[in-house]
GROMACS .gro file of C-alpha atoms in nm:
model
  390
    1UNK     CA    1  16.153   1.693  13.757
    2UNK     CA    2  16.277   1.863  14.049
    3UNK     CA    3  16.018   1.846  14.335
    4UNK     CA    4  15.966   2.118  14.630
    5UNK     CA    5  15.964   2.096  14.979
    6UNK     CA    6  15.646   1.976  14.970
    7UNK     CA    7  15.663   1.757  14.712
    8UNK     CA    8  15.529   1.937  14.424
    9UNK     CA    9  15.616   2.132  14.095
   10UNK     CA   10  15.695   2.459  14.088
   11UNK     CA   11  15.525   2.726  13.849
   12UNK     CA   12  15.656   2.767  13.509
   13UNK     CA   13  15.781   3.111  13.392
   14UNK     CA   14  15.471   3.383  13.222
   15UNK     CA   15  15.512   3.385  12.884
   16UNK     CA   16  15.644   3.760  12.750
   17UNK     CA   17  15.334   3.920  12.535
   18UNK     CA   18  15.227   3.953  12.223
   19UNK     CA   19  15.367   4.302  12.092
   20UNK     CA   20  14.972   4.486  11.968
   21UNK     CA   21  15.034   4.909  11.869
   22UNK     CA   22  14.881   5.066  12.046
   23UNK     CA   23  15.060   5.426  11.905
   24UNK     CA   24  14.997   5.604  11.594
   25UNK     CA   25  15.329   5.881  11.525
   26UNK     CA   26  15.301   6.111  11.202
   27UNK     CA   27  15.604   6.289  11.068
   28UNK     CA   28  15.548   6.582  10.779
   29UNK     CA   29  15.852   6.628  10.509
   30UNK     CA   30  15.722   7.071  10.610
   31UNK     CA   31  15.484   7.151  10.860
   32UNK     CA   32  15.398   7.464  10.589
   33UNK     CA   33  15.370   7.471  10.271
   34UNK     CA   34  15.241   7.750   9.960
   35UNK     CA   35  14.860   7.699   9.781
   36UNK     CA   36  15.031   7.519   9.496
   37UNK     CA   37  15.338   7.317   9.642
   38UNK     CA   38  15.339   6.914   9.752
   39UNK     CA   39  15.472   6.780  10.050
   40UNK     CA   40  15.427   6.397  10.198
   41UNK     CA   41  15.388   6.255  10.542
   42UNK     CA   42  15.499   5.931  10.672
   43UNK     CA   43  15.375   5.740  10.941
   44UNK     CA   44  15.510   5.535  11.266
   45UNK     CA   45  15.415   5.291  11.458
   46UNK     CA   46  15.533   5.173  11.863
   47UNK     CA   47  15.414   4.881  12.066
   48UNK     CA   48  15.262   4.863  12.470
   49UNK     CA   49  15.639   4.864  12.535
   50UNK     CA   50  15.764   5.193  12.372
   51UNK     CA   51  15.945   4.946  12.102
   52UNK     CA   52  15.906   5.005  11.715
   53UNK     CA   53  15.626   4.800  11.533
   54UNK     CA   54  15.615   4.772  11.108
   55UNK     CA   55  15.247   4.877  11.115
   56UNK     CA   56  15.034   4.732  10.890
   57UNK     CA   57  14.795   4.934  10.541
   58UNK     CA   58  14.808   5.296  10.591
   59UNK     CA   59  14.484   5.535  10.537
   60UNK     CA   60  14.572   5.841  10.529
   61UNK     CA   61  14.297   6.158  10.545
   62UNK     CA   62  14.292   6.522  10.627
   63UNK     CA   63  14.054   6.716  10.825
   64UNK     CA   64  14.003   6.985  10.618
   65UNK     CA   65  14.027   6.833  10.188
   66UNK     CA   66  13.978   7.225  10.069
   67UNK     CA   67  14.288   7.326  10.291
   68UNK     CA   68  14.492   7.007  10.183
   69UNK     CA   69  14.442   6.649  10.037
   70UNK     CA   70  14.701   6.370  10.045
   71UNK     CA   71  14.738   6.027   9.784
   72UNK     CA   72  14.738   5.671   9.974
   73UNK     CA   73  15.062   5.721   9.917
   74UNK     CA   74  15.121   6.008  10.160
   75UNK     CA   75  15.176   6.306   9.918
   76UNK     CA   76  15.048   6.620  10.057
   77UNK     CA   77  14.880   6.860   9.865
   78UNK     CA   78  14.832   7.197   9.908
   79UNK     CA   79  14.535   7.370   9.795
   80UNK     CA   80  14.377   7.689  10.012
   81UNK     CA   81  14.521   7.945  10.299
   82UNK     CA   82  14.500   7.705  10.661
   83UNK     CA   83  14.531   7.459  10.870
   84UNK     CA   84  14.415   7.107  10.854
   85UNK     CA   85  14.488   6.807  11.042
   86UNK     CA   86  14.670   6.495  10.861
   87UNK     CA   87  14.592   6.159  10.959
   88UNK     CA   88  14.697   5.840  10.946
   89UNK     CA   89  14.458   5.535  11.075
   90UNK     CA   90  14.612   5.174  11.162
   91UNK     CA   91  14.431   4.873  11.275
   92UNK     CA   92  14.152   5.155  11.467
   93UNK     CA   93  14.462   5.402  11.637
   94UNK     CA   94  14.440   5.713  11.488
   95UNK     CA   95  14.764   5.947  11.420
   96UNK     CA   96  14.767   6.301  11.327
   97UNK     CA   97  14.941   6.604  11.264
   98UNK     CA   98  14.899   6.950  11.207
   99UNK     CA   99  14.984   7.123  10.866
  100UNK     CA  100  14.949   7.489  10.794
  101UNK     CA  101  14.849   7.627  10.425
  102UNK     CA  102  15.029   7.945  10.323
  103UNK     CA  103  14.922   8.182  10.063
  104UNK     CA  104  15.199   8.251   9.814
  105UNK     CA  105  15.386   8.534   9.870
  106UNK     CA  106  15.294   8.813   9.615
  107UNK     CA  107  15.578   8.989   9.423
  108UNK     CA  108  15.364   9.237   9.229
  109UNK     CA  109  15.111   9.385   9.054
  110UNK     CA  110  15.012   9.525   8.752
  111UNK     CA  111  14.702   9.747   8.630
  112UNK     CA  112  14.574   9.723   8.240
  113UNK     CA  113  14.532   9.962   8.106
  114UNK     CA  114  14.798  10.169   8.322
  115UNK     CA  115  14.640  10.529   8.183
  116UNK     CA  116  14.236  10.552   8.048
  117UNK     CA  117  14.025  10.814   7.985
  118UNK     CA  118  13.662  10.812   7.997
  119UNK     CA  119  13.325  11.057   7.977
  120UNK     CA  120  13.199  11.172   8.276
  121UNK     CA  121  12.928  10.848   8.338
  122UNK     CA  122  13.126  10.563   8.135
  123UNK     CA  123  13.291  10.293   8.302
  124UNK     CA  124  13.509  10.049   8.190
  125UNK     CA  125  13.776   9.802   8.363
  126UNK     CA  126  14.065   9.725   8.495
  127UNK     CA  127  14.204   9.469   8.463
  128UNK     CA  128  14.517   9.365   8.821
  129UNK     CA  129  14.813   9.098   8.697
  130UNK     CA  130  14.907   8.976   9.019
  131UNK     CA  131  15.257   8.784   9.024
  132UNK     CA  132  15.514   8.606   9.191
  133UNK     CA  133  15.854   8.575   9.272
  134UNK     CA  134  15.911   8.353   8.979
  135UNK     CA  135  15.649   8.538   8.752
  136UNK     CA  136  15.406   8.306   8.772
  137UNK     CA  137  15.037   8.432   8.800
  138UNK     CA  138  14.815   8.415   9.129
  139UNK     CA  139  14.450   8.343   9.162
  140UNK     CA  140  14.213   8.403   9.360
  141UNK     CA  141  14.338   8.642   9.578
  142UNK     CA  142  14.124   8.899   9.757
  143UNK     CA  143  14.182   9.289   9.606
  144UNK     CA  144  14.123   9.576   9.735
  145UNK     CA  145  14.015   9.855   9.536
  146UNK     CA  146  14.051  10.234   9.582
  147UNK     CA  147  13.982  10.619   9.394
  148UNK     CA  148  14.214  10.876   9.514
  149UNK     CA  149  13.891  11.124   9.453
  150UNK     CA  150  13.605  10.950   9.415
  151UNK     CA  151  13.436  11.291   9.362
  152UNK     CA  152  13.625  11.272   9.012
  153UNK     CA  153  13.672  10.859   8.939
  154UNK     CA  154  13.408  10.588   9.085
  155UNK     CA  155  13.593  10.252   9.172
  156UNK     CA  156  13.378   9.875   9.249
  157UNK     CA  157  13.560   9.597   9.475
  158UNK     CA  158  13.583   9.431   9.123
  159UNK     CA  159  13.776   9.727   8.934
  160UNK     CA  160  13.510   9.867   8.722
  161UNK     CA  161  13.561  10.281   8.695
  162UNK     CA  162  13.364  10.519   8.651
  163UNK     CA  163  13.396  10.907   8.570
  164UNK     CA  164  13.216  11.183   8.730
  165UNK     CA  165  13.374  11.444   8.648
  166UNK     CA  166  13.621  11.555   8.454
  167UNK     CA  167  13.967  11.579   8.570
  168UNK     CA  168  14.236  11.278   8.671
  169UNK     CA  169  14.277  11.080   8.981
  170UNK     CA  170  14.454  10.795   9.062
  171UNK     CA  171  14.321  10.444   9.118
  172UNK     CA  172  14.494  10.211   9.328
  173UNK     CA  173  14.486   9.871   9.346
  174UNK     CA  174  14.646   9.617   9.661
  175UNK     CA  175  14.654   9.274   9.690
  176UNK     CA  176  14.888   9.052   9.925
  177UNK     CA  177  15.147   9.390  10.039
  178UNK     CA  178  15.195   9.531   9.694
  179UNK     CA  179  15.018   9.789   9.507
  180UNK     CA  180  14.944   9.931   9.160
  181UNK     CA  181  14.817  10.271   9.052
  182UNK     CA  182  14.660  10.378   8.719
  183UNK     CA  183  14.564  10.701   8.652
  184UNK     CA  184  14.233  10.772   8.525
  185UNK     CA  185  14.060  11.108   8.315
  186UNK     CA  186  13.753  11.196   8.326
  187UNK     CA  187  13.702  11.432   7.987
  188UNK     CA  188  13.384  11.607   7.866
  189UNK     CA  189  13.260  11.537   7.502
  190UNK     CA  190  13.491  11.746   7.298
  191UNK     CA  191  13.791  11.825   7.508
  192UNK     CA  192  14.143  11.643   7.400
  193UNK     CA  193  14.176  11.334   7.563
  194UNK     CA  194  14.515  11.269   7.385
  195UNK     CA  195  14.746  11.377   7.123
  196UNK     CA  196  14.907  11.080   6.897
  197UNK     CA  197  15.222  11.206   6.662
  198UNK     CA  198  15.276  11.030   6.303
  199UNK     CA  199  15.530  10.830   6.436
  200UNK     CA  200  15.711  10.756   6.815
  201UNK     CA  201  16.094  10.802   6.681
  202UNK     CA  202  16.242  10.971   6.313
  203UNK     CA  203  16.530  10.923   6.209
  204UNK     CA  204  16.707  11.207   6.064
  205UNK     CA  205  17.095  11.323   5.902
  206UNK     CA  206  17.247  11.593   5.983
  207UNK     CA  207  17.047  11.855   5.713
  208UNK     CA  208  16.745  11.683   5.715
  209UNK     CA  209  16.387  11.881   5.831
  210UNK     CA  210  16.107  11.707   5.874
  211UNK     CA  211  15.709  11.892   5.889
  212UNK     CA  212  15.553  11.657   6.226
  213UNK     CA  213  15.183  11.657   6.249
  214UNK     CA  214  14.988  11.551   6.566
  215UNK     CA  215  14.623  11.460   6.574
  216UNK     CA  216  14.375  11.564   6.894
  217UNK     CA  217  14.114  11.279   6.996
  218UNK     CA  218  13.863  11.280   7.236
  219UNK     CA  219  13.749  11.011   7.458
  220UNK     CA  220  13.568  10.846   7.235
  221UNK     CA  221  13.903  10.839   6.982
  222UNK     CA  222  13.708  11.116   6.775
  223UNK     CA  223  13.958  11.316   6.601
  224UNK     CA  224  13.900  11.626   6.714
  225UNK     CA  225  13.947  11.991   6.486
  226UNK     CA  226  13.968  12.378   6.562
  227UNK     CA  227  14.242  12.323   6.830
  228UNK     CA  228  14.560  12.449   6.905
  229UNK     CA  229  14.879  12.231   6.900
  230UNK     CA  230  15.207  12.401   7.078
  231UNK     CA  231  15.572  12.202   6.955
  232UNK     CA  232  15.832  12.229   7.222
  233UNK     CA  233  16.125  12.014   7.267
  234UNK     CA  234  16.391  11.983   7.554
  235UNK     CA  235  16.656  12.271   7.566
  236UNK     CA  236  16.857  12.088   7.828
  237UNK     CA  237  16.818  11.716   7.611
  238UNK     CA  238  16.768  11.894   7.284
  239UNK     CA  239  17.025  12.213   7.229
  240UNK     CA  240  17.244  12.182   6.955
  241UNK     CA  241  17.052  11.807   6.822
  242UNK     CA  242  16.779  11.971   6.628
  243UNK     CA  243  16.556  12.298   6.577
  244UNK     CA  244  16.189  12.306   6.686
  245UNK     CA  245  15.959  12.562   6.480
  246UNK     CA  246  15.630  12.717   6.619
  247UNK     CA  247  15.457  12.479   6.249
  248UNK     CA  248  15.599  12.136   6.476
  249UNK     CA  249  15.917  12.157   6.187
  250UNK     CA  250  16.166  11.999   6.266
  251UNK     CA  251  16.608  12.040   6.137
  252UNK     CA  252  16.832  11.829   6.192
  253UNK     CA  253  17.212  11.995   6.306
  254UNK     CA  254  17.418  11.734   6.518
  255UNK     CA  255  17.384  11.358   6.588
  256UNK     CA  256  17.241  11.296   6.901
  257UNK     CA  257  16.830  11.206   7.020
  258UNK     CA  258  16.573  11.415   7.103
  259UNK     CA  259  16.214  11.406   7.189
  260UNK     CA  260  15.995  11.681   7.071
  261UNK     CA  261  15.674  11.679   7.238
  262UNK     CA  262  15.242  11.829   7.127
  263UNK     CA  263  15.045  11.967   7.365
  264UNK     CA  264  14.681  12.048   7.373
  265UNK     CA  265  14.483  12.206   7.645
  266UNK     CA  266  14.670  11.997   7.870
  267UNK     CA  267  14.747  11.697   7.676
  268UNK     CA  268  15.046  11.613   7.575
  269UNK     CA  269  15.197  11.301   7.299
  270UNK     CA  270  15.620  11.265   7.237
  271UNK     CA  271  15.853  11.172   6.970
  272UNK     CA  272  16.180  11.085   6.984
  273UNK     CA  273  16.401  11.183   6.759
  274UNK     CA  274  16.716  11.030   6.626
  275UNK     CA  275  16.985  11.221   6.455
  276UNK     CA  276  17.290  11.071   6.277
  277UNK     CA  277  17.575  11.223   6.049
  278UNK     CA  278  17.530  11.034   5.839
  279UNK     CA  279  17.431  10.754   5.637
  280UNK     CA  280  17.681  10.470   5.713
  281UNK     CA  281  17.530  10.174   5.860
  282UNK     CA  282  17.829   9.992   5.971
  283UNK     CA  283  17.704   9.949   6.325
  284UNK     CA  284  17.258   9.980   6.381
  285UNK     CA  285  17.096   9.958   6.632
  286UNK     CA  286  16.740   9.848   6.608
  287UNK     CA  287  16.435   9.733   6.900
  288UNK     CA  288  16.415   9.387   6.896
  289UNK     CA  289  16.039   9.401   7.019
  290UNK     CA  290  15.730   9.530   6.978
  291UNK     CA  291  15.756   9.785   7.257
  292UNK     CA  292  15.447   9.957   7.444
  293UNK     CA  293  15.361  10.323   7.461
  294UNK     CA  294  15.257  10.286   7.810
  295UNK     CA  295  15.407  10.155   8.112
  296UNK     CA  296  15.271   9.867   8.258
  297UNK     CA  297  15.387   9.844   8.668
  298UNK     CA  298  15.714   9.871   8.714
  299UNK     CA  299  15.916   9.659   8.508
  300UNK     CA  300  16.019   9.802   8.151
  301UNK     CA  301  16.159   9.537   8.003
  302UNK     CA  302  16.374   9.606   7.670
  303UNK     CA  303  16.502   9.341   7.422
  304UNK     CA  304  16.703   9.555   7.144
  305UNK     CA  305  16.957   9.399   6.861
  306UNK     CA  306  17.308   9.543   6.782
  307UNK     CA  307  17.474   9.518   6.433
  308UNK     CA  308  17.829   9.602   6.359
  309UNK     CA  309  18.060   9.555   6.035
  310UNK     CA  310  18.376   9.646   6.416
  311UNK     CA  311  18.398   9.486   6.774
  312UNK     CA  312  18.205   9.676   6.995
  313UNK     CA  313  18.355   9.899   7.308
  314UNK     CA  314  17.988  10.013   7.502
  315UNK     CA  315  17.642  10.010   7.466
  316UNK     CA  316  17.438  10.143   7.684
  317UNK     CA  317  17.122  10.296   7.793
  318UNK     CA  318  17.042  10.704   7.839
  319UNK     CA  319  16.737  10.862   7.996
  320UNK     CA  320  16.757  11.208   8.091
  321UNK     CA  321  17.065  11.294   7.937
  322UNK     CA  322  17.254  10.939   8.244
  323UNK     CA  323  17.377  10.664   8.093
  324UNK     CA  324  17.345  10.272   8.165
  325UNK     CA  325  17.604  10.009   8.111
  326UNK     CA  326  17.408   9.689   7.969
  327UNK     CA  327  17.557   9.395   7.886
  328UNK     CA  328  17.504   9.212   7.573
  329UNK     CA  329  17.508   8.876   7.455
  330UNK     CA  330  17.658   8.797   7.141
  331UNK     CA  331  17.436   8.629   6.866
  332UNK     CA  332  17.727   8.529   6.626
  333UNK     CA  333  17.976   8.696   6.479
  334UNK     CA  334  17.854   8.993   6.295
  335UNK     CA  335  17.636   9.118   6.607
  336UNK     CA  336  17.500   9.064   6.887
  337UNK     CA  337  17.163   9.049   7.071
  338UNK     CA  338  17.089   9.247   7.453
  339UNK     CA  339  16.874   9.113   7.648
  340UNK     CA  340  16.804   9.354   7.974
  341UNK     CA  341  16.555   9.467   8.250
  342UNK     CA  342  16.533   9.800   8.326
  343UNK     CA  343  16.374   9.901   8.637
  344UNK     CA  344  16.151  10.233   8.685
  345UNK     CA  345  16.014  10.409   8.910
  346UNK     CA  346  15.684  10.615   8.815
  347UNK     CA  347  15.698  11.028   8.857
  348UNK     CA  348  15.476  11.202   8.650
  349UNK     CA  349  15.250  11.117   8.396
  350UNK     CA  350  15.404  11.324   8.108
  351UNK     CA  351  15.642  11.163   7.787
  352UNK     CA  352  16.018  11.040   7.785
  353UNK     CA  353  16.218  10.938   7.639
  354UNK     CA  354  16.471  10.549   7.588
  355UNK     CA  355  16.764  10.518   7.337
  356UNK     CA  356  17.005  10.289   7.306
  357UNK     CA  357  17.324  10.419   7.219
  358UNK     CA  358  17.636  10.136   7.091
  359UNK     CA  359  17.984  10.229   7.004
  360UNK     CA  360  18.276  10.025   6.863
  361UNK     CA  361  18.622  10.029   6.887
  362UNK     CA  362  18.674  10.279   6.626
  363UNK     CA  363  18.438  10.601   6.775
  364UNK     CA  364  18.116  10.501   6.518
  365UNK     CA  365  17.844  10.509   6.705
  366UNK     CA  366  17.472  10.383   6.654
  367UNK     CA  367  17.202  10.537   6.757
  368UNK     CA  368  16.783  10.395   6.877
  369UNK     CA  369  16.556  10.570   7.017
  370UNK     CA  370  16.166  10.542   7.159
  371UNK     CA  371  15.917  10.757   7.393
  372UNK     CA  372  15.724  10.664   7.656
  373UNK     CA  373  15.403  10.806   7.768
  374UNK     CA  374  15.553  10.848   8.128
  375UNK     CA  375  15.833  11.041   8.302
  376UNK     CA  376  16.064  10.819   8.468
  377UNK     CA  377  16.384  10.708   8.673
  378UNK     CA  378  16.599  10.403   8.582
  379UNK     CA  379  16.708  10.229   8.808
  380UNK     CA  380  17.073   9.987   8.739
  381UNK     CA  381  17.085   9.778   8.449
  382UNK     CA  382  17.398   9.555   8.446
  383UNK     CA  383  17.716   9.700   8.484
  384UNK     CA  384  17.926   9.508   8.287
  385UNK     CA  385  18.077   9.600   7.922
  386UNK     CA  386  18.002   9.395   7.617
  387UNK     CA  387  18.200   9.131   7.475
  388UNK     CA  388  18.451   9.214   7.208
  389UNK     CA  389  18.340   9.082   6.875
  390UNK     CA  390  18.573   8.998   6.611
   0.00000   0.00000   0.00000
């Protein structure tokens, strides 16, 4: 043992202090989540010297559970828009991080029905459907309803419309920066509200004649008699395809498609007529799914089947004389099934026709057409010729 000058022992060096948890730090996999999404939270600790330290059991919680919750394993679930603190508690020490939850962005909104007719004083419910970018319904969003002319139609904050006076106006719903519009007409009892023609599509062969019939109904759906019906046909679309008499008699003249309209006191109905040169069934076009008479929203989904005994050269959709190529997906050796989204923009209330035209390698043509109760213009619908099916 060493002795100092006075013979006393030297003091022992101080023992290092044991690491003690000083601070808890919380990290989030994402600082922002949308409602319904999940994330993770993790925690780390440092001692009094700022060095990492292994944490014991972590207790997780959130400051506002209605905004987001966190599991014992640190899994976050976003529940509603807002902000909340994600809290980790370890041995009396607390760490926090702020999580922001946003509403799911709205991609589109539609109203059903998109066309409605009421009697003065009558009411009906409009229903708005909100979709996200994946096409999934979005619930619980605040909606704003409004009528363009409250002297004709009023609407409640919940979308209930009531007829006030005869006439037509627009009712609009807005949500998440998107909007949709329904056309609402108010008709007095006994006044024409709708016109129904015997069919939406008729197929004729050159030389055939057909007597058309129209049924006029009031806003309650009652059949009305004694109201004159005027028949008309678009000259540009129907010239050379068919003739139409004032009594509603159609005579097929040449291959093509034409729209015939029936009008009574401002109300209109429409019929698509497809004329073929002969009854050759080597190439046939049919609509493969029920297609609604009224369009809802800004997108119309059309599914059609094309059966051909020979290779196909092209398939197009035609609206108002403009043709748009469609891409086909083969299903078997004797035919194809194609699916196409047609983006339409509403212009005015009224009938129009969508025609699908398929041409095979010999030039033979198959047609299918159907009418809708809105005039529109079509957007881009693909751009590739269909595959040649051998």
